[in-house]
Amino acid sequence: MKKLITASLFAFTLALTGCQNSPTVTQKSPTVLQNAAQAATPVRVGSPAPEFTATDSNGKRHKLSDFKGKTVVLEWTNHQCPFVRKHYESNNMQQLQKDATGKGVVWLSVISSAQGQQGYVAPQEANELTKTRNASPTAVLLDPSGEIGRLYQARTTPHMFVIDKKGVLQYAGAIDDKPSTNAADVKSAKNYLSDAVNSVLQGKAVANSTTQPYGCSVKYGS
């Protein structure tokens, strides 16, 4: 009963902030179904990060294994989500990207919104968002089929993951400990993501390796 009440309250919060899914109908490919089956296995910190191949907003193909030997951050994003806007409009996300990539980290922003859903963008629009927001990810990966999102069981935007140079998942969860849409909360928040990145770069264990992500639900196709 407690879990049911919590889920209901979270759904109500999303409705108030404009994060509800809009209806859509899409056809699942065999690859999507296969990855959905793989996603049934929990993605666990301390285990190898699931391999994937994706196309970025410039048409370039990337494999996660191509970045072995480097720390990788995965950021699930939706530019229309108020929780995401909080971190971009306050320049928090851009600063995190700049700090991380300046230390040699690969930062991959992932958009898993299905076509017709909130947050879906075409490649040109994705590049325009990066430019106008002065963002600096290594690449923006387009995942309208939701294959990568489901593989990682990404639930919210933002939802953050940190992978070490050996390809092992070392952090999964929220960007910080202030689950609100108020940009003023950024300054007083404990930033789980930056702590995790710094710990991984220093070869230390991440203190809070798994946290509860918050934000809008990822707008997967049905």
mmCIF file of C-alpha atoms in Angstrom:
data_model
loop_
_atom_site.group_PDB
_atom_site.id
_atom_site.type_symbol
_atom_site.label_atom_id
_atom_site.label_comp_id
_atom_site.label_asym_id
_atom_site.label_seq_id
_atom_site.Cartn_x
_atom_site.Cartn_y
_atom_site.Cartn_z
ATOM 1 C CA MET A 1 0.000 0.000 0.000
ATOM 2 C CA LYS A 2 2.852 2.371 0.877
ATOM 3 C CA LYS A 3 4.476 1.776 -2.537
ATOM 4 C CA LEU A 4 1.142 2.395 -4.278
ATOM 5 C CA ILE A 5 0.649 5.712 -2.488
ATOM 6 C CA THR A 6 4.215 6.797 -3.288
ATOM 7 C CA ALA A 7 3.776 5.936 -6.964
ATOM 8 C CA SER A 8 0.480 7.825 -7.089
ATOM 9 C CA LEU A 9 2.011 10.931 -5.529
ATOM 10 C CA PHE A 10 4.909 10.835 -7.991
ATOM 11 C CA ALA A 11 2.504 10.544 -10.938
ATOM 12 C CA PHE A 12 0.514 13.486 -9.563
ATOM 13 C CA THR A 13 3.689 15.569 -9.283
ATOM 14 C CA LEU A 14 4.602 14.793 -12.874
ATOM 15 C CA ALA A 15 1.121 15.839 -14.007
ATOM 16 C CA LEU A 16 1.484 19.204 -12.261
ATOM 17 C CA THR A 17 4.858 19.883 -13.887
ATOM 18 C CA GLY A 18 3.824 18.968 -17.422
ATOM 19 C CA CYS A 19 5.692 15.662 -17.469
ATOM 20 C CA GLN A 20 2.885 13.260 -18.307
ATOM 21 C CA ASN A 21 3.323 10.985 -21.284
ATOM 22 C CA SER A 22 1.273 11.858 -24.362
ATOM 23 C CA PRO A 23 -0.326 8.944 -26.257
ATOM 24 C CA THR A 24 1.465 7.531 -29.265
ATOM 25 C CA VAL A 25 1.514 4.319 -31.256
ATOM 26 C CA THR A 26 4.765 2.858 -32.589
ATOM 27 C CA GLN A 27 5.850 -0.500 -33.930
ATOM 28 C CA LYS A 28 8.635 -2.344 -32.074
ATOM 29 C CA SER A 29 11.439 -3.823 -34.184
ATOM 30 C CA PRO A 30 12.985 -7.213 -33.313
ATOM 31 C CA THR A 31 16.042 -5.322 -31.999
ATOM 32 C CA VAL A 32 13.864 -3.277 -29.651
ATOM 33 C CA LEU A 33 12.201 -6.434 -28.370
ATOM 34 C CA GLN A 34 15.571 -8.097 -27.880
ATOM 35 C CA ASN A 35 16.916 -5.129 -25.935
ATOM 36 C CA ALA A 36 13.728 -4.997 -23.879
ATOM 37 C CA ALA A 37 14.391 -8.595 -22.877
ATOM 38 C CA GLN A 38 17.970 -7.684 -21.956
ATOM 39 C CA ALA A 39 16.674 -4.782 -19.893
ATOM 40 C CA ALA A 40 14.682 -7.227 -17.779
ATOM 41 C CA THR A 41 18.014 -7.987 -16.091
ATOM 42 C CA PRO A 42 18.661 -5.215 -13.561
ATOM 43 C CA VAL A 43 21.460 -2.808 -14.440
ATOM 44 C CA ARG A 44 23.681 -2.937 -11.381
ATOM 45 C CA VAL A 45 26.472 -0.706 -10.168
ATOM 46 C CA GLY A 46 29.654 -2.756 -10.046
ATOM 47 C CA SER A 47 28.721 -4.742 -13.163
ATOM 48 C CA PRO A 48 29.807 -4.141 -16.773
ATOM 49 C CA ALA A 49 27.815 -1.329 -18.360
ATOM 50 C CA PRO A 50 25.563 -2.640 -21.170
ATOM 51 C CA GLU A 51 27.130 -2.246 -24.604
ATOM 52 C CA PHE A 52 25.267 -0.183 -27.192
ATOM 53 C CA THR A 53 25.688 1.426 -30.577
ATOM 54 C CA ALA A 54 24.017 4.763 -31.304
ATOM 55 C CA THR A 55 23.957 7.559 -33.855
ATOM 56 C CA ASP A 56 24.591 11.100 -32.661
ATOM 57 C CA SER A 57 23.021 14.352 -33.825
ATOM 58 C CA ASN A 58 25.729 14.725 -36.487
ATOM 59 C CA GLY A 59 25.123 11.284 -37.955
ATOM 60 C CA LYS A 60 28.202 9.693 -36.397
ATOM 61 C CA ARG A 61 27.982 6.167 -34.963
ATOM 62 C CA HIS A 62 29.312 5.460 -31.488
ATOM 63 C CA LYS A 63 29.847 2.245 -29.545
ATOM 64 C CA LEU A 64 30.243 2.391 -25.789
ATOM 65 C CA SER A 65 33.249 0.070 -26.043
ATOM 66 C CA ASP A 66 34.987 2.658 -28.260
ATOM 67 C CA PHE A 67 35.433 4.727 -25.098
ATOM 68 C CA LYS A 68 37.037 2.002 -23.001
ATOM 69 C CA GLY A 69 39.966 3.526 -21.123
ATOM 70 C CA LYS A 70 37.954 6.689 -20.418
ATOM 71 C CA THR A 71 35.346 7.612 -17.846
ATOM 72 C CA VAL A 72 31.906 7.998 -19.461
ATOM 73 C CA VAL A 73 28.853 9.931 -18.256
ATOM 74 C CA LEU A 74 25.410 9.127 -19.671
ATOM 75 C CA GLU A 75 22.829 11.890 -19.217
ATOM 76 C CA TRP A 76 19.208 11.156 -20.135
ATOM 77 C CA THR A 77 17.613 14.414 -21.191
ATOM 78 C CA ASN A 78 14.393 16.020 -22.469
ATOM 79 C CA HIS A 79 14.641 19.765 -23.151
ATOM 80 C CA GLN A 80 10.925 20.301 -22.434
ATOM 81 C CA CYS A 81 11.018 18.691 -19.003
ATOM 82 C CA PRO A 82 10.962 21.298 -16.186
ATOM 83 C CA PHE A 83 13.431 19.255 -14.134
ATOM 84 C CA VAL A 84 15.885 19.300 -17.033
ATOM 85 C CA ARG A 85 15.242 23.000 -17.657
ATOM 86 C CA LYS A 86 16.127 23.669 -14.010
ATOM 87 C CA HIS A 87 19.644 22.364 -14.569
ATOM 88 C CA TYR A 88 20.167 23.982 -17.965
ATOM 89 C CA GLU A 89 18.612 27.369 -17.217
ATOM 90 C CA SER A 90 20.747 27.630 -14.071
ATOM 91 C CA ASN A 91 23.810 26.640 -16.159
ATOM 92 C CA ASN A 92 24.408 23.749 -13.771
ATOM 93 C CA MET A 93 24.382 21.027 -16.428
ATOM 94 C CA GLN A 94 26.630 22.986 -18.766
ATOM 95 C CA GLN A 95 29.156 23.572 -15.992
ATOM 96 C CA LEU A 96 29.154 19.882 -15.074
ATOM 97 C CA GLN A 97 29.717 18.986 -18.727
ATOM 98 C CA LYS A 98 32.549 21.497 -19.052
ATOM 99 C CA ASP A 99 34.249 20.378 -15.834
ATOM 100 C CA ALA A 100 33.967 16.680 -16.717
ATOM 101 C CA THR A 101 35.080 16.882 -20.345
ATOM 102 C CA GLY A 102 37.928 19.165 -19.274
ATOM 103 C CA LYS A 103 39.210 16.225 -17.218
ATOM 104 C CA GLY A 104 39.022 13.856 -20.180
ATOM 105 C CA VAL A 105 35.571 12.432 -19.418
ATOM 106 C CA VAL A 106 33.314 11.431 -22.313
ATOM 107 C CA TRP A 107 29.854 12.967 -21.781
ATOM 108 C CA LEU A 108 27.003 11.486 -23.805
ATOM 109 C CA SER A 109 23.599 13.170 -23.630
ATOM 110 C CA VAL A 110 20.891 10.661 -24.589
ATOM 111 C CA ILE A 111 17.452 11.589 -25.921
ATOM 112 C CA SER A 112 15.062 8.629 -25.739
ATOM 113 C CA SER A 113 11.824 10.524 -26.402
ATOM 114 C CA ALA A 114 9.839 8.777 -29.123
ATOM 115 C CA GLN A 115 8.660 10.685 -32.176
ATOM 116 C CA GLY A 116 5.486 12.562 -31.291
ATOM 117 C CA GLN A 117 6.358 12.596 -27.608
ATOM 118 C CA GLN A 118 7.550 15.440 -25.402
ATOM 119 C CA GLY A 119 11.264 16.078 -25.879
ATOM 120 C CA TYR A 120 11.629 14.404 -29.282
ATOM 121 C CA VAL A 121 14.050 16.253 -31.554
ATOM 122 C CA ALA A 122 15.433 15.826 -35.044
ATOM 123 C CA PRO A 123 19.238 15.968 -35.429
ATOM 124 C CA GLN A 124 19.315 19.615 -36.502
ATOM 125 C CA GLU A 125 17.155 20.662 -33.557
ATOM 126 C CA ALA A 126 19.386 18.728 -31.165
ATOM 127 C CA ASN A 127 22.414 20.616 -32.472
ATOM 128 C CA GLU A 128 20.583 23.919 -32.186
ATOM 129 C CA LEU A 129 19.721 23.180 -28.548
ATOM 130 C CA THR A 130 23.351 22.382 -27.802
ATOM 131 C CA LYS A 131 24.423 25.665 -29.393
ATOM 132 C CA THR A 132 21.794 27.968 -27.877
ATOM 133 C CA ARG A 133 22.200 26.512 -24.396
ATOM 134 C CA ASN A 134 26.002 26.647 -24.656
ATOM 135 C CA ALA A 135 26.114 22.983 -23.713
ATOM 136 C CA SER A 136 29.264 20.934 -24.236
ATOM 137 C CA PRO A 137 28.579 17.198 -24.250
ATOM 138 C CA THR A 138 30.941 15.004 -26.213
ATOM 139 C CA ALA A 139 27.947 13.935 -28.311
ATOM 140 C CA VAL A 140 24.150 13.932 -28.263
ATOM 141 C CA LEU A 141 22.850 10.427 -28.921
ATOM 142 C CA LEU A 142 19.429 10.102 -30.547
ATOM 143 C CA ASP A 143 17.459 7.115 -29.262
ATOM 144 C CA PRO A 144 13.851 7.591 -30.457
ATOM 145 C CA SER A 145 13.263 3.832 -30.420
ATOM 146 C CA GLY A 146 14.142 3.817 -26.719
ATOM 147 C CA GLU A 147 16.532 0.887 -27.179
ATOM 148 C CA ILE A 148 19.378 2.396 -25.171
ATOM 149 C CA GLY A 149 17.065 3.886 -22.567
ATOM 150 C CA ARG A 150 15.383 0.571 -21.919
ATOM 151 C CA LEU A 151 18.741 -1.207 -21.907
ATOM 152 C CA TYR A 152 19.855 1.039 -19.040
ATOM 153 C CA GLN A 153 16.374 1.180 -17.512
ATOM 154 C CA ALA A 154 16.518 4.972 -17.645
ATOM 155 C CA ARG A 155 13.382 6.189 -15.888
ATOM 156 C CA THR A 156 13.605 9.947 -15.635
ATOM 157 C CA THR A 157 15.074 13.063 -17.197
ATOM 158 C CA PRO A 158 17.607 13.657 -15.949
ATOM 159 C CA HIS A 159 18.881 10.170 -15.058
ATOM 160 C CA MET A 160 22.658 9.938 -14.710
ATOM 161 C CA PHE A 161 25.131 7.071 -15.092
ATOM 162 C CA VAL A 162 28.918 7.018 -14.632
ATOM 163 C CA ILE A 163 31.043 4.284 -16.220
ATOM 164 C CA ASP A 164 34.713 3.826 -15.361
ATOM 165 C CA LYS A 165 37.614 3.281 -17.766
ATOM 166 C CA LYS A 166 37.199 -0.494 -17.515
ATOM 167 C CA GLY A 167 33.586 -0.263 -18.682
ATOM 168 C CA VAL A 168 32.100 -0.929 -15.240
ATOM 169 C CA LEU A 169 29.058 1.015 -14.079
ATOM 170 C CA GLN A 170 30.034 2.949 -10.942
ATOM 171 C CA TYR A 171 27.082 5.312 -10.448
ATOM 172 C CA ALA A 172 23.380 5.321 -11.344
ATOM 173 C CA GLY A 173 20.744 7.751 -10.145
ATOM 174 C CA ALA A 174 19.912 11.389 -9.579
ATOM 175 C CA ILE A 175 22.023 14.374 -10.481
ATOM 176 C CA ASP A 176 21.686 15.724 -6.933
ATOM 177 C CA ASP A 177 19.653 15.497 -3.721
ATOM 178 C CA LYS A 178 17.139 18.290 -4.468
ATOM 179 C CA PRO A 179 14.216 16.714 -6.414
ATOM 180 C CA SER A 180 12.568 19.981 -7.400
ATOM 181 C CA THR A 181 12.098 22.214 -10.428
ATOM 182 C CA ASN A 182 13.367 25.265 -8.530
ATOM 183 C CA ALA A 183 16.651 26.517 -9.987
ATOM 184 C CA ALA A 184 17.492 28.167 -6.661
ATOM 185 C CA ASP A 185 17.923 24.693 -5.145
ATOM 186 C CA VAL A 186 20.955 23.965 -7.306
ATOM 187 C CA LYS A 187 23.330 26.001 -5.140
ATOM 188 C CA SER A 188 22.457 24.187 -1.910
ATOM 189 C CA ALA A 189 22.206 20.707 -3.430
ATOM 190 C CA LYS A 190 24.647 17.866 -2.876
ATOM 191 C CA ASN A 191 25.714 16.993 -6.408
ATOM 192 C CA TYR A 192 25.879 13.210 -6.622
ATOM 193 C CA LEU A 193 27.048 13.283 -10.226
ATOM 194 C CA SER A 194 30.131 15.451 -9.730
ATOM 195 C CA ASP A 195 31.065 13.499 -6.596
ATOM 196 C CA ALA A 196 30.798 10.242 -8.537
ATOM 197 C CA VAL A 197 32.862 11.499 -11.477
ATOM 198 C CA ASN A 198 35.622 12.802 -9.222
ATOM 199 C CA SER A 199 35.715 9.583 -7.208
ATOM 200 C CA VAL A 200 35.950 7.426 -10.341
ATOM 201 C CA LEU A 201 38.712 9.605 -11.790
ATOM 202 C CA GLN A 202 40.647 9.257 -8.544
ATOM 203 C CA GLY A 203 40.145 5.497 -8.465
ATOM 204 C CA LYS A 204 38.070 5.711 -5.299
ATOM 205 C CA ALA A 205 34.781 4.002 -4.436
ATOM 206 C CA VAL A 206 31.721 6.185 -5.026
ATOM 207 C CA ALA A 207 30.174 7.014 -1.653
ATOM 208 C CA ASN A 208 26.588 7.187 -2.930
ATOM 209 C CA SER A 209 26.788 4.815 -5.878
ATOM 210 C CA THR A 210 23.038 4.299 -6.317
ATOM 211 C CA THR A 211 20.439 6.985 -5.677
ATOM 212 C CA GLN A 212 16.786 7.524 -6.565
ATOM 213 C CA PRO A 213 16.526 9.461 -9.855
ATOM 214 C CA TYR A 214 13.977 12.245 -10.110
ATOM 215 C CA GLY A 215 12.401 14.193 -12.950
ATOM 216 C CA CYS A 216 9.950 13.618 -15.796
ATOM 217 C CA SER A 217 9.369 10.062 -16.955
ATOM 218 C CA VAL A 218 11.314 9.141 -20.080
ATOM 219 C CA LYS A 219 8.871 9.476 -22.986
ATOM 220 C CA TYR A 220 9.241 6.053 -24.538
ATOM 221 C CA GLY A 221 7.030 4.947 -27.399
ATOM 222 C CA SER A 222 4.433 2.304 -26.515
#
